[in-house]
Amino acid sequence: MKRIVTIQDISCLGKCSITVALPIISAMGVEAAIIPTAVLSTHTMFKGFTCKDLDDQIVPITDHWKNEGIKFDGIYTGYLASGQQIATVMSVIDKLKDDTLVVVDPAMADNGKLYPAFDSEFPKEMAKLCGKADIILPNITEASFLTGSEYKTEYDESYIDELLKKLAALGSKKVVLKGVVLDGKYGVICYNCKTGERSMYSHEKIPVGYHGTGDVFSSTFVGALMRGKSMEDAVKLAADYTVECIKITFNRVGEDFYGVDFETAMPFLIDRLK
Ligand code: PXL
């Protein structure tokens, strides 16, 4: 069985980060270890959330594993609590990396805005972490913050080309750009930074946004890669499962205020792995 470690926060309630990554990755038949970077009462879209930064635990946890000779097939980072913590996580990647696939979801922004806990310096630190990744998974907002580009909701292919080139310059091998709208089609672009090759997977757009869908996508993507799928096939599965989760949640009015109903959609995911 493949083993990954995911490095992100625990939002005790809110269906995002580790409470999404663990069940999804485990259900896909991949062992998921965790390094919790902070404990929050809820995700930061709730007012009055509490947050205990666990920065001082990250290196001791890693060192213990190193001493025990534990190895990982993948490292998957998500929401991180501060710019300082990004530096810590970069040192952890250096320590743990050993023929290990590094996937960075620069979870920090959506709809043109940074998440409430972050200031304008945060994307600069996240850009450095992206340089350590094999694959990065930004949405358009994150891509614009990471590259210092204007955020646009209406654009043509040249805007996307420019974003992809600038993202590639951050240093990862591949880019998966989410939430792209081109020629009336909505989807995800896979980009090979070395060859410039790219492909777009188009999928249905449900006219609603929920928190945690990025984490559902990233967790499924990482699980699929660990199960031996190509990047393109992993993107298809991650996008299709995320859309399925959104559809189910959309039909359950009143239960949708903090995340998607990924649990009900789980059989869809398992079926697709058969
Ligand atoms: O889903 C991303 C995420 C993860 N963790 C926390 C968040 C968010 C998005 O808002 O607030 C704490």
Short mmCIF file of C-alpha atoms and ligand atoms in Angstrom, two decimals:
data_model
loop_
_atom_site.label_atom_id
_atom_site.label_comp_id
_atom_site.label_asym_id
_atom_site.label_seq_id
_atom_site.Cartn_x
_atom_site.Cartn_y
_atom_site.Cartn_z
CA MET A 1 0.00 0.00 0.00
CA LYS A 2 1.27 3.46 -0.82
CA ARG A 3 1.76 5.89 2.05
CA ILE A 4 1.47 9.66 1.91
CA VAL A 5 1.71 12.39 4.51
CA THR A 6 -0.59 15.35 4.28
CA ILE A 7 0.48 18.58 5.92
CA GLN A 8 -2.38 20.98 6.63
CA ASP A 9 -4.66 22.22 9.40
CA ILE A 10 -7.35 20.44 11.35
CA SER A 11 -10.53 22.48 11.14
CA CYS A 12 -12.47 20.64 13.84
CA LEU A 13 -15.75 21.41 12.06
CA GLY A 14 -16.14 22.57 8.51
CA LYS A 15 -15.41 19.72 6.07
CA CYS A 16 -12.07 20.90 4.75
CA SER A 17 -8.36 20.16 5.00
CA ILE A 18 -7.53 17.06 7.09
CA THR A 19 -11.14 16.05 7.86
CA VAL A 20 -11.63 15.75 4.09
CA ALA A 21 -8.18 14.43 3.12
CA LEU A 22 -8.11 11.53 5.59
CA PRO A 23 -11.43 9.87 4.70
CA ILE A 24 -10.99 10.36 0.95
CA ILE A 25 -7.39 9.16 0.72
CA SER A 26 -8.06 6.21 3.07
CA ALA A 27 -11.14 5.20 1.08
CA MET A 28 -8.98 5.16 -2.03
CA GLY A 29 -6.79 2.49 -0.47
CA VAL A 30 -3.84 4.72 0.34
CA GLU A 31 -2.37 5.18 3.83
CA ALA A 32 -2.58 8.80 4.97
CA ALA A 33 -0.34 10.05 7.76
CA ILE A 34 -0.84 13.63 8.91
CA ILE A 35 1.16 16.54 10.17
CA PRO A 36 -1.47 18.92 11.59
CA THR A 37 -0.19 22.47 11.24
CA ALA A 38 -2.85 24.16 13.36
CA VAL A 39 -6.10 23.31 15.12
CA LEU A 40 -9.01 25.61 14.34
CA SER A 41 -12.53 25.39 15.76
CA THR A 42 -13.90 25.78 12.22
CA HIS A 43 -12.58 26.88 8.86
CA THR A 44 -11.99 30.59 8.53
CA MET A 45 -15.26 31.34 6.76
CA PHE A 46 -16.99 31.19 10.15
CA LYS A 47 -16.82 34.29 12.33
CA GLY A 48 -14.94 33.96 15.65
CA PHE A 49 -12.93 30.83 14.83
CA THR A 50 -10.19 29.79 17.27
CA CYS A 51 -6.72 28.84 16.04
CA LYS A 52 -3.85 27.11 17.83
CA ASP A 53 -0.72 27.15 15.69
CA LEU A 54 1.18 23.84 15.96
CA ASP A 55 4.32 25.11 14.26
CA ASP A 56 6.56 23.95 17.11
CA GLN A 57 5.39 20.33 16.62
CA ILE A 58 6.11 20.03 12.91
CA VAL A 59 9.88 19.49 13.03
CA PRO A 60 9.83 17.15 16.10
CA ILE A 61 7.19 14.95 14.43
CA THR A 62 9.30 14.79 11.26
CA ASP A 63 12.52 14.05 13.16
CA HIS A 64 10.84 11.21 15.04
CA TRP A 65 9.72 9.65 11.74
CA LYS A 66 13.21 10.13 10.28
CA ASN A 67 14.71 8.29 13.28
CA GLU A 68 12.20 5.49 12.77
CA GLY A 69 13.17 5.22 9.09
CA ILE A 70 9.62 5.98 7.87
CA LYS A 71 9.37 6.75 4.15
CA PHE A 72 6.57 8.31 2.14
CA ASP A 73 5.49 7.87 -1.47
CA GLY A 74 3.87 11.28 -1.45
CA ILE A 75 3.79 14.56 0.45
CA TYR A 76 0.65 16.65 0.01
CA THR A 77 0.48 20.13 1.53
CA GLY A 78 -2.67 22.23 1.84
CA TYR A 79 -3.79 25.19 3.97
CA LEU A 80 -0.91 26.46 6.13
CA ALA A 81 -1.32 28.82 9.04
CA SER A 82 1.34 31.49 8.38
CA GLY A 83 4.26 32.56 6.20
CA GLN A 84 6.61 31.37 8.95
CA GLN A 85 4.95 27.96 8.86
CA ILE A 86 5.57 27.69 5.12
CA ALA A 87 9.32 27.93 5.83
CA THR A 88 8.97 25.12 8.39
CA VAL A 89 7.07 22.95 5.91
CA MET A 90 9.77 23.54 3.26
CA SER A 91 12.40 22.21 5.67
CA VAL A 92 10.19 19.17 6.38
CA ILE A 93 9.94 18.42 2.65
CA ASP A 94 13.75 18.55 2.41
CA LYS A 95 14.01 16.07 5.28
CA LEU A 96 11.33 13.62 4.11
CA LYS A 97 11.83 13.71 0.35
CA ASP A 98 13.29 10.47 -0.99
CA ASP A 99 11.81 9.45 -4.32
CA THR A 100 8.66 11.12 -3.01
CA LEU A 101 6.04 12.91 -5.09
CA VAL A 102 5.43 16.40 -3.71
CA VAL A 103 2.01 17.93 -4.39
CA VAL A 104 1.36 21.48 -3.20
CA ASP A 105 -2.16 22.87 -3.07
CA PRO A 106 -1.53 26.58 -2.43
CA ALA A 107 -4.85 26.80 -0.58
CA MET A 108 -5.01 30.49 0.26
CA ALA A 109 -7.55 32.31 -1.92
CA ASP A 110 -10.69 32.13 -4.03
CA ASN A 111 -12.98 34.44 -5.97
CA GLY A 112 -10.29 37.11 -6.27
CA LYS A 113 -9.59 37.31 -2.52
CA LEU A 114 -7.10 35.89 -0.02
CA TYR A 115 -8.64 33.88 2.83
CA PRO A 116 -9.22 36.04 5.94
CA ALA A 117 -6.16 34.83 7.91
CA PHE A 118 -3.60 35.89 5.28
CA ASP A 119 -1.85 39.16 4.46
CA SER A 120 -0.29 40.24 1.17
CA GLU A 121 3.11 38.72 2.13
CA PHE A 122 1.67 35.21 2.40
CA PRO A 123 1.51 34.46 -1.37
CA LYS A 124 5.23 35.27 -1.68
CA GLU A 125 6.06 32.53 0.83
CA MET A 126 3.60 30.13 -0.83
CA ALA A 127 5.30 30.81 -4.18
CA LYS A 128 8.56 29.53 -2.65
CA LEU A 129 6.84 26.33 -1.48
CA CYS A 130 5.46 25.83 -5.01
CA GLY A 131 9.08 25.78 -6.21
CA LYS A 132 9.62 22.60 -4.17
CA ALA A 133 6.66 20.77 -5.71
CA ASP A 134 6.42 18.22 -8.47
CA ILE A 135 2.83 19.33 -9.05
CA ILE A 136 0.98 22.45 -7.89
CA LEU A 137 -2.82 22.80 -7.84
CA PRO A 138 -3.81 26.48 -7.86
CA ASN A 139 -7.17 27.93 -8.83
CA ILE A 140 -7.19 31.11 -10.95
CA THR A 141 -7.22 33.40 -7.90
CA GLU A 142 -4.27 31.61 -6.32
CA ALA A 143 -2.45 31.62 -9.65
CA SER A 144 -2.86 35.39 -9.90
CA PHE A 145 -1.60 35.96 -6.33
CA LEU A 146 1.33 33.55 -6.78
CA THR A 147 2.51 35.24 -9.97
CA GLY A 148 1.61 38.85 -9.15
CA SER A 149 -0.81 38.88 -12.10
CA GLU A 150 -4.09 40.71 -12.37
CA TYR A 151 -7.08 38.58 -11.32
CA LYS A 152 -9.60 38.42 -14.14
CA THR A 153 -13.00 36.78 -14.42
CA GLU A 154 -13.23 37.46 -18.15
CA TYR A 155 -10.20 36.49 -20.18
CA ASP A 156 -8.96 34.72 -23.28
CA GLU A 157 -6.38 32.03 -23.93
CA SER A 158 -3.45 34.45 -23.80
CA TYR A 159 -4.20 35.27 -20.13
CA ILE A 160 -4.15 31.56 -19.26
CA ASP A 161 -0.94 31.01 -21.29
CA GLU A 162 0.73 33.83 -19.42
CA LEU A 163 -0.43 32.50 -16.03
CA LEU A 164 0.83 28.99 -16.86
CA LYS A 165 4.24 30.28 -17.94
CA LYS A 166 4.59 32.38 -14.79
CA LEU A 167 3.46 29.50 -12.58
CA ALA A 168 6.00 27.23 -14.29
CA ALA A 169 8.70 29.79 -13.50
CA LEU A 170 8.05 29.22 -9.78
CA GLY A 171 9.83 25.89 -10.25
CA SER A 172 7.38 22.96 -10.11
CA LYS A 173 7.43 20.26 -12.81
CA LYS A 174 3.72 20.36 -13.54
CA VAL A 175 0.78 22.67 -12.97
CA VAL A 176 -2.88 21.75 -12.58
CA LEU A 177 -4.86 24.99 -13.00
CA LYS A 178 -8.44 24.77 -11.69
CA GLY A 179 -11.57 26.75 -12.43
CA VAL A 180 -10.60 27.79 -15.97
CA VAL A 181 -13.28 29.09 -18.34
CA LEU A 182 -12.26 29.04 -22.03
CA ASP A 183 -14.54 29.15 -25.07
CA GLY A 184 -17.57 28.76 -22.81
CA LYS A 185 -16.17 25.56 -21.32
CA TYR A 186 -15.36 25.16 -17.63
CA GLY A 187 -12.55 22.91 -16.52
CA VAL A 188 -9.04 22.09 -15.34
CA ILE A 189 -5.79 22.46 -17.31
CA CYS A 190 -2.83 20.08 -16.96
CA TYR A 191 0.44 21.75 -17.93
CA ASN A 192 3.88 20.21 -18.30
CA CYS A 193 6.32 22.99 -17.37
CA LYS A 194 9.23 21.43 -19.25
CA THR A 195 7.60 20.62 -22.57
CA GLY A 196 4.85 23.27 -22.52
CA GLU A 197 2.33 20.52 -23.33
CA ARG A 198 -1.14 21.17 -22.00
CA SER A 199 -4.59 19.66 -22.04
CA MET A 200 -7.92 20.78 -20.63
CA TYR A 201 -10.50 18.55 -19.00
CA SER A 202 -13.93 20.18 -19.25
CA HIS A 203 -16.65 19.37 -16.78
CA GLU A 204 -20.07 20.54 -15.75
CA LYS A 205 -20.29 23.84 -13.86
CA ILE A 206 -22.83 23.85 -11.05
CA PRO A 207 -23.77 27.47 -10.35
CA VAL A 208 -22.80 27.45 -6.69
CA GLY A 209 -19.61 27.50 -4.59
CA TYR A 210 -18.94 25.55 -1.41
CA HIS A 211 -16.01 25.60 0.99
CA GLY A 212 -13.65 22.65 0.92
CA THR A 213 -14.19 21.66 -2.71
CA GLY A 214 -10.53 22.45 -3.43
CA ASP A 215 -9.56 20.01 -0.69
CA VAL A 216 -11.89 17.33 -2.07
CA PHE A 217 -10.27 17.80 -5.48
CA SER A 218 -6.67 17.73 -4.17
CA SER A 219 -7.21 14.72 -1.90
CA THR A 220 -8.81 12.73 -4.72
CA PHE A 221 -6.06 13.80 -7.11
CA VAL A 222 -3.32 12.66 -4.71
CA GLY A 223 -5.13 9.37 -4.00
CA ALA A 224 -5.55 8.70 -7.73
CA LEU A 225 -1.86 9.36 -8.46
CA MET A 226 -0.92 6.97 -5.66
CA ARG A 227 -3.23 4.38 -7.22
CA GLY A 228 -1.13 4.62 -10.38
CA LYS A 229 -3.25 6.95 -12.49
CA SER A 230 -1.64 9.46 -14.86
CA MET A 231 -1.90 13.15 -14.00
CA GLU A 232 -4.62 13.58 -16.66
CA ASP A 233 -6.67 10.65 -15.37
CA ALA A 234 -6.21 11.79 -11.77
CA VAL A 235 -7.55 15.23 -12.77
CA LYS A 236 -10.59 13.65 -14.45
CA LEU A 237 -11.43 11.57 -11.39
CA ALA A 238 -10.84 14.47 -8.99
CA ALA A 239 -13.00 16.83 -11.08
CA ASP A 240 -15.80 14.28 -11.59
CA TYR A 241 -15.95 13.37 -7.89
CA THR A 242 -15.91 17.04 -6.84
CA VAL A 243 -18.77 17.80 -9.25
CA GLU A 244 -20.69 14.80 -7.88
CA CYS A 245 -20.20 16.11 -4.32
CA ILE A 246 -21.40 19.58 -5.34
CA LYS A 247 -24.49 18.19 -7.10
CA ILE A 248 -25.52 16.14 -4.08
CA THR A 249 -24.98 19.10 -1.75
CA PHE A 250 -26.88 21.45 -4.07
CA ASN A 251 -29.93 19.21 -3.75
CA ARG A 252 -29.86 19.31 0.05
CA VAL A 253 -30.89 22.88 0.75
CA GLY A 254 -30.17 23.99 4.32
CA GLU A 255 -27.42 21.45 4.99
CA ASP A 256 -24.85 23.12 2.82
CA PHE A 257 -23.51 26.04 4.81
CA TYR A 258 -20.03 24.77 5.55
CA GLY A 259 -18.89 22.14 3.09
CA VAL A 260 -19.86 19.49 0.57
CA ASP A 261 -21.55 16.18 1.21
CA PHE A 262 -18.54 14.16 0.10
CA GLU A 263 -19.57 11.22 2.29
CA THR A 264 -22.77 10.49 0.33
CA ALA A 265 -20.80 10.71 -2.92
CA MET A 266 -18.14 8.25 -1.72
CA PRO A 267 -19.57 5.19 -3.57
CA PHE A 268 -19.11 7.14 -6.84
CA LEU A 269 -15.41 7.50 -6.07
CA ILE A 270 -14.92 3.88 -5.06
CA ASP A 271 -16.75 2.64 -8.18
CA ARG A 272 -14.43 4.67 -10.37
CA LEU A 273 -11.39 2.99 -8.83
CA LYS A 274 -12.59 -0.53 -9.72
O1 PXL B 1 -10.48 24.60 2.23
C1 PXL B 1 -9.42 25.38 2.48
C2 PXL B 1 -9.32 25.75 3.92
C3 PXL B 1 -8.61 24.93 4.78
N1 PXL B 1 -8.44 25.24 6.08
C4 PXL B 1 -8.98 26.37 6.58
C5 PXL B 1 -9.72 27.23 5.77
C6 PXL B 1 -9.89 26.92 4.40
C7 PXL B 1 -10.66 27.80 3.54
O2 PXL B 1 -11.27 28.73 3.91
O3 PXL B 1 -10.23 28.34 6.29
C8 PXL B 1 -8.77 26.70 8.02
#
